[in-house]
Amino acid sequence: MSEAQKDTKPTLLSGIQPSGHLALGNYVGAMRNWVNLQEDYNGIFIVVDMHAITVRQKPAELRNRCLSFAAQYLAAGIDPEENIIFIQSHVPQHAELAWVLNCYTYMGELNRMTQFKDKAQRHEDNINAGLYSYPALMAADILLYQTDLVPVGADQKQHLELTRDIANRFNKAYSPTFKVPEPFIPKSGARIMSLQEPEKKMSKSDVNENNYISLLDPPDVLVRKVKRAVTDSAREITPDSLQNPGIGNLLTIYAVLNDLSANEVISQFEGHQYSQFKGALADSLVAFLEPFQQRYDKIMAEKGYLTGILDQGASQARYIARKTLSKVYRKIGFVAPGRV
Ligand code: TYM
């Protein structure tokens, strides 16, 4: 693509925390749309390691996971020639803008964030200030790049709304500085549920591995996890199955993986036993994840290739981020270095 073409495209940005195992929920809710939308946008895809440390991480695991997640972005089909892919901590402007935005975010707003309440409950011994002000860092991630569209799952809607409020507040206090981003939340698959506890969302950091499908699960594990997924006591698929948390979730996953509407899946499987449908779902997962994993293994075997992409991505990101940050510093009244 020429630079002129790039200039006319809007910007799409998203990120994933390198915690736990990249899961099917993340793919269906977010990454899948990154891949589908990338042609029409200048894409920026971040491995948000600074967000991940709001919960304790083992350093060696965090390091490996950052590379592994970036490789999975590529294996999913993000084109590194056309998009910027980088690790958040390689671009210091995220921390710098986050500090400024913290001063434009009210505690009343942060108190309302359900992800904070949820994580504070799960990590009672470590309710740190970073976990609390996390949304200001996320706003910085997005606003640094004058982002137009942010494809995420439903659980990030509240953070996106706060990002928009912060951007509007800053723009109003000074003059237009940040583009106000729009969320992109898919109609289907925005909230994939846990396999064993279908009343809660599938989480990549769940302590019970049977609750999620990792994108790197080998075929026998995929088959076993689907077989064991909790469903109700009915045994046959009916149109009402879609409303049922357990089987409804599996039907949604099948629909998304096969590019079908919910009604098309029902007409394909109406009257089938749950076990038969689960077999078809496991086949779909294996068919999708086997080539994904082959691409992943190849990328991970060429570490130089991967780190080259991440280095280049970080340097492109820093170039854009610096421009926005210096604009912000000027507007709020910071003296430019060398002008004292
Ligand atoms: P994270 O790391 O928890 O999740 C990454 C992405 O996956 C989506 N997602 C789901 N979608 C459907 N069903 C599920 N069960 C499911 N679980 C997770 C999330 O909505 C998200 O899109 N704060 C963000 C990371 C972030 C970010 C950003 C995102 C930091 N800066 C800037 C966009 C733009 C987070 O914790 O996502």
CSV table of C-alpha atoms and ligand atoms in Angstrom, one decimal:
chain,number,residue,atom,x,y,z
A,1,MET,CA,0.0,0.0,0.0
A,2,SER,CA,1.3,3.5,-0.8
A,3,GLU,CA,1.8,6.1,1.9
A,4,ALA,CA,-0.9,8.2,0.2
A,5,GLN,CA,-3.5,5.4,0.5
A,6,LYS,CA,-2.5,4.9,4.1
A,7,ASP,CA,-3.1,8.6,4.8
A,8,THR,CA,-6.7,8.3,3.7
A,9,LYS,CA,-7.6,5.3,5.8
A,10,PRO,CA,-9.1,5.6,9.3
A,11,THR,CA,-7.3,4.2,12.2
A,12,LEU,CA,-8.3,1.0,14.0
A,13,LEU,CA,-6.7,0.1,17.3
A,14,SER,CA,-7.0,-2.7,19.9
A,15,GLY,CA,-5.0,-4.6,22.4
A,16,ILE,CA,-5.0,-7.7,24.6
A,17,GLN,CA,-3.4,-8.2,28.0
A,18,PRO,CA,-0.7,-10.9,28.0
A,19,SER,CA,-2.2,-12.8,30.9
A,20,GLY,CA,-3.2,-16.5,31.0
A,21,HIS,CA,-3.8,-18.2,27.6
A,22,LEU,CA,-5.1,-16.4,24.6
A,23,ALA,CA,-8.6,-17.9,24.5
A,24,LEU,CA,-11.4,-18.5,22.0
A,25,GLY,CA,-13.4,-15.6,23.7
A,26,ASN,CA,-10.7,-13.2,22.8
A,27,TYR,CA,-10.6,-14.4,19.2
A,28,VAL,CA,-14.3,-14.4,18.7
A,29,GLY,CA,-14.9,-11.1,20.5
A,30,ALA,CA,-12.0,-9.1,19.3
A,31,MET,CA,-9.2,-10.6,17.1
A,32,ARG,CA,-11.5,-12.0,14.5
A,33,ASN,CA,-12.8,-8.5,13.8
A,34,TRP,CA,-9.2,-7.1,13.7
A,35,VAL,CA,-8.5,-9.5,10.9
A,36,ASN,CA,-11.8,-8.8,9.1
A,37,LEU,CA,-11.5,-5.0,9.3
A,38,GLN,CA,-7.8,-4.6,8.7
A,39,GLU,CA,-8.1,-3.9,4.9
A,40,ASP,CA,-10.2,-0.8,5.4
A,41,TYR,CA,-8.1,0.7,8.2
A,42,ASN,CA,-4.6,1.5,9.4
A,43,GLY,CA,-4.4,-1.1,12.1
A,44,ILE,CA,-2.6,-0.8,15.4
A,45,PHE,CA,-2.5,-3.9,17.5
A,46,ILE,CA,-0.9,-3.8,21.0
A,47,VAL,CA,0.3,-6.5,23.4
A,48,VAL,CA,-0.6,-4.5,26.6
A,49,ASP,CA,1.9,-5.7,29.1
A,50,MET,CA,1.6,-2.6,31.2
A,51,HIS,CA,-2.0,-3.5,31.8
A,52,ALA,CA,-1.1,-7.1,32.7
A,53,ILE,CA,1.0,-6.1,35.7
A,54,THR,CA,-2.1,-4.7,37.5
A,55,VAL,CA,-2.3,-8.4,38.5
A,56,ARG,CA,0.8,-10.1,39.7
A,57,GLN,CA,2.6,-11.9,36.9
A,58,LYS,CA,5.6,-14.2,36.9
A,59,PRO,CA,8.4,-12.2,35.1
A,60,ALA,CA,9.6,-15.1,32.9
A,61,GLU,CA,6.1,-16.1,31.9
A,62,LEU,CA,5.1,-12.5,31.1
A,63,ARG,CA,8.1,-12.2,28.9
A,64,ASN,CA,7.3,-15.4,27.0
A,65,ARG,CA,3.6,-14.5,26.8
A,66,CYS,CA,4.3,-11.1,25.2
A,67,LEU,CA,6.1,-12.8,22.3
A,68,SER,CA,3.6,-15.7,22.2
A,69,PHE,CA,0.6,-13.3,22.0
A,70,ALA,CA,2.2,-11.2,19.3
A,71,ALA,CA,2.9,-14.4,17.3
A,72,GLN,CA,-0.8,-15.3,17.7
A,73,TYR,CA,-1.9,-12.0,16.3
A,74,LEU,CA,0.2,-12.8,13.2
A,75,ALA,CA,-1.0,-16.4,13.1
A,76,ALA,CA,-4.6,-15.1,13.2
A,77,GLY,CA,-4.0,-13.2,10.0
A,78,ILE,CA,-2.9,-9.7,11.0
A,79,ASP,CA,-0.6,-8.6,8.1
A,80,PRO,CA,2.6,-7.1,9.6
A,81,GLU,CA,3.4,-5.2,6.4
A,82,GLU,CA,0.1,-3.2,6.6
A,83,ASN,CA,-0.4,-2.9,10.3
A,84,ILE,CA,1.6,-1.7,13.4
A,85,ILE,CA,2.1,-4.4,16.0
A,86,PHE,CA,4.0,-3.7,19.2
A,87,ILE,CA,4.5,-4.3,22.9
A,88,GLN,CA,3.0,-1.4,25.0
A,89,SER,CA,6.0,-0.9,27.3
A,90,HIS,CA,8.2,-0.3,24.2
A,91,VAL,CA,6.4,3.0,23.7
A,92,PRO,CA,6.9,5.2,26.8
A,93,GLN,CA,4.3,7.7,25.7
A,94,HIS,CA,1.5,5.4,26.9
A,95,ALA,CA,2.7,5.8,30.5
A,96,GLU,CA,3.2,9.6,30.0
A,97,LEU,CA,-0.2,10.3,28.5
A,98,ALA,CA,-1.8,8.0,31.1
A,99,TRP,CA,-0.5,10.2,33.8
A,100,VAL,CA,-2.0,13.3,32.2
A,101,LEU,CA,-5.3,11.6,31.6
A,102,ASN,CA,-5.4,10.4,35.2
A,103,CYS,CA,-5.7,14.0,36.1
A,104,TYR,CA,-8.8,14.3,33.8
A,105,THR,CA,-10.5,11.2,35.1
A,106,TYR,CA,-12.7,11.4,38.2
A,107,MET,CA,-12.7,8.8,41.0
A,108,GLY,CA,-16.4,8.7,40.7
A,109,GLU,CA,-16.0,7.4,37.2
A,110,LEU,CA,-13.4,4.8,38.1
A,111,ASN,CA,-15.5,3.6,41.0
A,112,ARG,CA,-18.2,2.6,38.6
A,113,MET,CA,-16.0,0.4,36.4
A,114,THR,CA,-17.2,-3.2,36.6
A,115,GLN,CA,-13.9,-4.7,35.5
A,116,PHE,CA,-12.2,-3.0,38.5
A,117,LYS,CA,-14.9,-4.2,40.9
A,118,ASP,CA,-14.7,-7.7,39.5
A,119,LYS,CA,-10.9,-7.9,39.6
A,120,ALA,CA,-10.7,-6.3,43.1
A,121,GLN,CA,-13.0,-9.1,44.3
A,122,ARG,CA,-10.8,-11.8,42.7
A,123,HIS,CA,-7.5,-10.3,43.9
A,124,GLU,CA,-8.4,-9.1,47.3
A,125,ASP,CA,-4.8,-9.1,48.6
A,126,ASN,CA,-3.6,-6.8,45.8
A,127,ILE,CA,-6.1,-4.0,45.1
A,128,ASN,CA,-3.4,-1.7,43.8
A,129,ALA,CA,-3.7,1.9,42.4
A,130,GLY,CA,-2.8,0.6,38.9
A,131,LEU,CA,-5.8,-1.7,38.8
A,132,TYR,CA,-7.9,1.3,39.8
A,133,SER,CA,-6.6,3.7,37.3
A,134,TYR,CA,-6.3,1.1,34.5
A,135,PRO,CA,-9.0,2.8,32.4
A,136,ALA,CA,-6.9,6.0,32.1
A,137,LEU,CA,-4.0,3.9,30.7
A,138,MET,CA,-6.4,2.3,28.2
A,139,ALA,CA,-7.7,5.7,27.2
A,140,ALA,CA,-4.1,6.8,26.6
A,141,ASP,CA,-3.5,3.7,24.4
A,142,ILE,CA,-6.4,4.7,22.2
A,143,LEU,CA,-6.1,8.5,22.2
A,144,LEU,CA,-2.4,8.6,21.4
A,145,TYR,CA,-3.1,7.3,17.9
A,146,GLN,CA,-6.1,9.5,17.0
A,147,THR,CA,-8.1,6.2,16.7
A,148,ASP,CA,-11.4,6.0,14.9
A,149,LEU,CA,-12.5,2.5,15.7
A,150,VAL,CA,-11.8,0.1,18.6
A,151,PRO,CA,-12.9,-3.5,18.0
A,152,VAL,CA,-13.5,-5.2,21.4
A,153,GLY,CA,-15.8,-7.6,23.2
A,154,ALA,CA,-18.8,-6.4,25.2
A,155,ASP,CA,-16.9,-6.4,28.5
A,156,GLN,CA,-14.8,-3.4,27.3
A,157,LYS,CA,-17.8,-1.2,26.4
A,158,GLN,CA,-17.7,0.7,29.7
A,159,HIS,CA,-13.9,1.5,29.3
A,160,LEU,CA,-14.6,2.7,25.8
A,161,GLU,CA,-17.3,5.0,27.0
A,162,LEU,CA,-15.0,6.4,29.6
A,163,THR,CA,-12.3,6.9,27.0
A,164,ARG,CA,-14.8,9.0,24.9
A,165,ASP,CA,-15.8,11.0,28.0
A,166,ILE,CA,-12.1,11.8,28.8
A,167,ALA,CA,-11.4,12.8,25.2
A,168,ASN,CA,-14.4,15.1,25.1
A,169,ARG,CA,-13.6,16.6,28.4
A,170,PHE,CA,-10.0,17.3,27.3
A,171,ASN,CA,-11.1,18.7,23.9
A,172,LYS,CA,-13.6,21.0,25.6
A,173,ALA,CA,-11.2,22.2,28.2
A,174,TYR,CA,-8.6,23.2,25.6
A,175,SER,CA,-9.3,22.8,21.9
A,176,PRO,CA,-9.8,19.7,19.7
A,177,THR,CA,-6.8,17.5,20.5
A,178,PHE,CA,-8.1,13.9,20.5
A,179,LYS,CA,-10.3,12.1,18.0
A,180,VAL,CA,-13.2,10.6,19.9
A,181,PRO,CA,-13.2,6.9,19.1
A,182,GLU,CA,-16.1,4.6,18.3
A,183,PRO,CA,-16.3,1.1,19.7
A,184,PHE,CA,-16.8,-1.9,17.4
A,185,ILE,CA,-18.6,-4.6,19.3
A,186,PRO,CA,-19.7,-7.6,17.2
A,187,LYS,CA,-23.4,-8.5,17.0
A,188,SER,CA,-22.6,-12.1,17.6
A,189,GLY,CA,-19.9,-13.5,19.9
A,190,ALA,CA,-19.3,-10.2,21.9
A,191,ARG,CA,-19.5,-12.3,25.1
A,192,ILE,CA,-18.4,-15.9,24.9
A,193,MET,CA,-19.2,-17.7,28.1
A,194,SER,CA,-17.3,-20.2,30.2
A,195,LEU,CA,-17.6,-23.8,29.2
A,196,GLN,CA,-18.1,-25.2,32.7
A,197,GLU,CA,-19.8,-22.2,34.3
A,198,PRO,CA,-21.8,-20.7,31.4
A,199,GLU,CA,-23.3,-17.9,33.5
A,200,LYS,CA,-19.9,-16.2,33.6
A,201,LYS,CA,-17.7,-15.0,30.7
A,202,MET,CA,-14.9,-17.1,29.3
A,203,SER,CA,-11.7,-15.7,30.7
A,204,LYS,CA,-8.2,-16.5,29.5
A,205,SER,CA,-6.9,-16.3,33.1
A,206,ASP,CA,-9.4,-18.7,34.6
A,207,VAL,CA,-7.8,-21.0,37.1
A,208,ASN,CA,-9.9,-23.9,35.7
A,209,GLU,CA,-8.5,-24.7,32.3
A,210,ASN,CA,-11.7,-26.5,31.3
A,211,ASN,CA,-13.5,-23.2,31.4
A,212,TYR,CA,-11.8,-21.9,28.3
A,213,ILE,CA,-10.5,-23.0,25.0
A,214,SER,CA,-6.9,-21.9,24.5
A,215,LEU,CA,-6.1,-21.1,20.9
A,216,LEU,CA,-3.1,-23.3,21.4
A,217,ASP,CA,-5.0,-26.3,22.8
A,218,PRO,CA,-4.1,-29.5,20.8
A,219,PRO,CA,-6.9,-31.3,19.0
A,220,ASP,CA,-7.5,-34.0,21.7
A,221,VAL,CA,-7.8,-31.3,24.4
A,222,LEU,CA,-10.3,-29.3,22.2
A,223,VAL,CA,-12.4,-32.4,21.7
A,224,ARG,CA,-12.4,-33.2,25.4
A,225,LYS,CA,-13.2,-29.7,26.5
A,226,VAL,CA,-16.2,-29.4,24.1
A,227,LYS,CA,-17.5,-32.8,25.1
A,228,ARG,CA,-17.4,-31.8,28.8
A,229,ALA,CA,-18.9,-28.4,28.3
A,230,VAL,CA,-21.9,-28.0,30.6
A,231,THR,CA,-25.3,-28.0,29.0
A,232,ASP,CA,-28.8,-28.3,30.4
A,233,SER,CA,-30.7,-31.6,30.8
A,234,ALA,CA,-32.6,-31.3,27.5
A,235,ARG,CA,-30.8,-33.4,24.9
A,236,GLU,CA,-32.0,-32.1,21.5
A,237,ILE,CA,-31.4,-28.8,19.8
A,238,THR,CA,-34.5,-26.7,19.3
A,239,PRO,CA,-34.8,-23.0,18.4
A,240,ASP,CA,-35.0,-22.3,22.2
A,241,SER,CA,-31.5,-23.7,22.6
A,242,LEU,CA,-30.2,-20.3,21.6
A,243,GLN,CA,-31.6,-18.8,24.8
A,244,ASN,CA,-30.0,-21.5,27.0
A,245,PRO,CA,-26.7,-20.3,28.5
A,246,GLY,CA,-24.7,-23.6,28.0
A,247,ILE,CA,-25.8,-24.9,24.6
A,248,GLY,CA,-26.6,-21.4,23.4
A,249,ASN,CA,-23.0,-20.4,23.9
A,250,LEU,CA,-21.7,-23.4,21.9
A,251,LEU,CA,-24.2,-22.7,19.1
A,252,THR,CA,-22.9,-19.1,19.0
A,253,ILE,CA,-19.3,-20.3,18.8
A,254,TYR,CA,-20.2,-22.7,16.0
A,255,ALA,CA,-22.0,-19.9,14.1
A,256,VAL,CA,-19.1,-17.5,14.3
A,257,LEU,CA,-16.5,-20.0,13.3
A,258,ASN,CA,-18.6,-21.1,10.3
A,259,ASP,CA,-19.8,-17.6,9.3
A,260,LEU,CA,-23.4,-18.5,9.9
A,261,SER,CA,-26.3,-16.7,11.5
A,262,ALA,CA,-27.9,-18.1,14.7
A,263,ASN,CA,-31.0,-19.2,12.7
A,264,GLU,CA,-28.8,-20.9,10.1
A,265,VAL,CA,-27.1,-23.0,12.8
A,266,ILE,CA,-30.5,-23.9,14.3
A,267,SER,CA,-31.9,-25.0,10.9
A,268,GLN,CA,-28.7,-27.1,10.4
A,269,PHE,CA,-28.9,-28.8,13.8
A,270,GLU,CA,-32.6,-28.7,14.9
A,271,GLY,CA,-33.6,-32.2,16.2
A,272,HIS,CA,-29.9,-33.3,16.6
A,273,GLN,CA,-28.7,-34.6,19.9
A,274,TYR,CA,-26.4,-32.3,21.8
A,275,SER,CA,-23.6,-34.9,21.6
A,276,GLN,CA,-23.8,-34.9,17.8
A,277,PHE,CA,-23.7,-31.1,17.7
A,278,LYS,CA,-20.7,-31.1,20.1
A,279,GLY,CA,-18.9,-33.4,17.7
A,280,ALA,CA,-19.5,-31.0,14.8
A,281,LEU,CA,-18.3,-28.1,17.0
A,282,ALA,CA,-15.1,-29.9,18.0
A,283,ASP,CA,-14.5,-30.7,14.3
A,284,SER,CA,-14.9,-27.0,13.4
A,285,LEU,CA,-12.5,-25.9,16.2
A,286,VAL,CA,-9.9,-28.4,15.1
A,287,ALA,CA,-10.3,-27.4,11.5
A,288,PHE,CA,-9.8,-23.7,12.4
A,289,LEU,CA,-7.1,-24.1,15.1
A,290,GLU,CA,-4.8,-26.7,13.5
A,291,PRO,CA,-3.6,-24.4,10.7
A,292,PHE,CA,-3.6,-21.5,13.1
A,293,GLN,CA,-1.2,-23.4,15.4
A,294,GLN,CA,1.0,-24.5,12.5
A,295,ARG,CA,1.4,-20.8,11.5
A,296,TYR,CA,2.1,-20.0,15.1
A,297,ASP,CA,4.8,-22.7,15.5
A,298,LYS,CA,6.5,-21.4,12.4
A,299,ILE,CA,6.5,-17.8,13.6
A,300,MET,CA,7.8,-18.8,17.1
A,301,ALA,CA,10.6,-20.8,15.5
A,302,GLU,CA,11.8,-17.5,13.8
A,303,LYS,CA,12.2,-15.3,16.9
A,304,GLY,CA,14.3,-12.8,14.9
A,305,TYR,CA,11.4,-12.3,12.4
A,306,LEU,CA,9.0,-11.7,15.3
A,307,THR,CA,11.2,-9.3,17.3
A,308,GLY,CA,12.0,-7.4,14.0
A,309,ILE,CA,8.2,-6.8,13.5
A,310,LEU,CA,7.8,-5.7,17.1
A,311,ASP,CA,10.8,-3.4,17.0
A,312,GLN,CA,9.6,-1.8,13.8
A,313,GLY,CA,6.1,-1.6,15.2
A,314,ALA,CA,7.3,0.2,18.3
A,315,SER,CA,9.3,2.7,16.3
A,316,GLN,CA,6.3,3.5,14.1
A,317,ALA,CA,4.1,3.8,17.1
A,318,ARG,CA,6.5,6.1,19.0
A,319,TYR,CA,6.6,8.4,16.0
A,320,ILE,CA,2.8,8.9,16.0
A,321,ALA,CA,2.5,8.9,19.8
A,322,ARG,CA,5.2,11.6,20.2
A,323,LYS,CA,3.2,13.9,18.0
A,324,THR,CA,0.0,13.6,20.1
A,325,LEU,CA,1.8,13.8,23.4
A,326,SER,CA,3.7,17.0,22.5
A,327,LYS,CA,0.4,18.5,21.4
A,328,VAL,CA,-1.1,17.6,24.8
A,329,TYR,CA,1.9,18.9,26.8
A,330,ARG,CA,1.7,22.2,24.9
A,331,LYS,CA,-2.0,22.6,25.6
A,332,ILE,CA,-1.8,21.9,29.3
A,333,GLY,CA,1.0,24.4,29.7
A,334,PHE,CA,4.2,22.3,30.0
A,335,VAL,CA,7.3,24.1,28.9
A,336,ALA,CA,8.9,22.5,25.9
A,337,PRO,CA,12.4,21.2,26.6
A,338,GLY,CA,15.0,23.7,25.4
A,339,ARG,CA,12.7,26.7,25.6
A,340,VAL,CA,13.2,27.6,29.2
B,1,TYM,P1,-8.6,-8.4,27.6
B,1,TYM,O1,-7.1,-8.7,27.5
B,1,TYM,O2,-9.3,-8.8,28.9
B,1,TYM,O3,-9.3,-9.1,26.4
B,1,TYM,C1,-8.9,-8.9,25.1
B,1,TYM,C2,-10.1,-8.7,24.2
B,1,TYM,O4,-10.9,-9.9,24.2
B,1,TYM,C3,-12.3,-9.5,24.5
B,1,TYM,N1,-12.9,-10.6,25.3
B,1,TYM,C4,-14.0,-11.3,25.0
B,1,TYM,N2,-14.8,-11.2,23.9
B,1,TYM,C5,-15.9,-12.1,23.9
B,1,TYM,N3,-16.1,-13.0,24.8
B,1,TYM,C6,-15.3,-13.1,25.9
B,1,TYM,N4,-15.5,-14.0,26.8
B,1,TYM,C7,-14.1,-12.3,26.0
B,1,TYM,N5,-13.1,-12.1,26.9
B,1,TYM,C8,-12.4,-11.1,26.5
B,1,TYM,C9,-12.2,-8.2,25.3
B,1,TYM,O5,-13.4,-7.5,25.2
B,1,TYM,C10,-11.0,-7.6,24.6
B,1,TYM,O6,-11.5,-6.9,23.4
B,1,TYM,N6,-8.6,-3.5,28.7
B,1,TYM,C11,-8.5,-4.5,27.6
B,1,TYM,C12,-7.2,-4.5,26.9
B,1,TYM,C13,-6.8,-3.1,26.3
B,1,TYM,C14,-7.4,-2.5,25.2
B,1,TYM,C15,-6.7,-1.3,25.0
B,1,TYM,C16,-8.4,-2.9,24.3
B,1,TYM,C17,-5.9,-2.3,26.9
B,1,TYM,N7,-5.8,-1.2,26.1
B,1,TYM,C18,-7.0,-0.4,24.0
B,1,TYM,C19,-8.7,-2.0,23.2
B,1,TYM,C20,-8.0,-0.8,23.1
B,1,TYM,C21,-8.6,-5.9,28.3
B,1,TYM,O7,-8.5,-6.1,29.4
B,1,TYM,O8,-8.9,-6.9,27.3
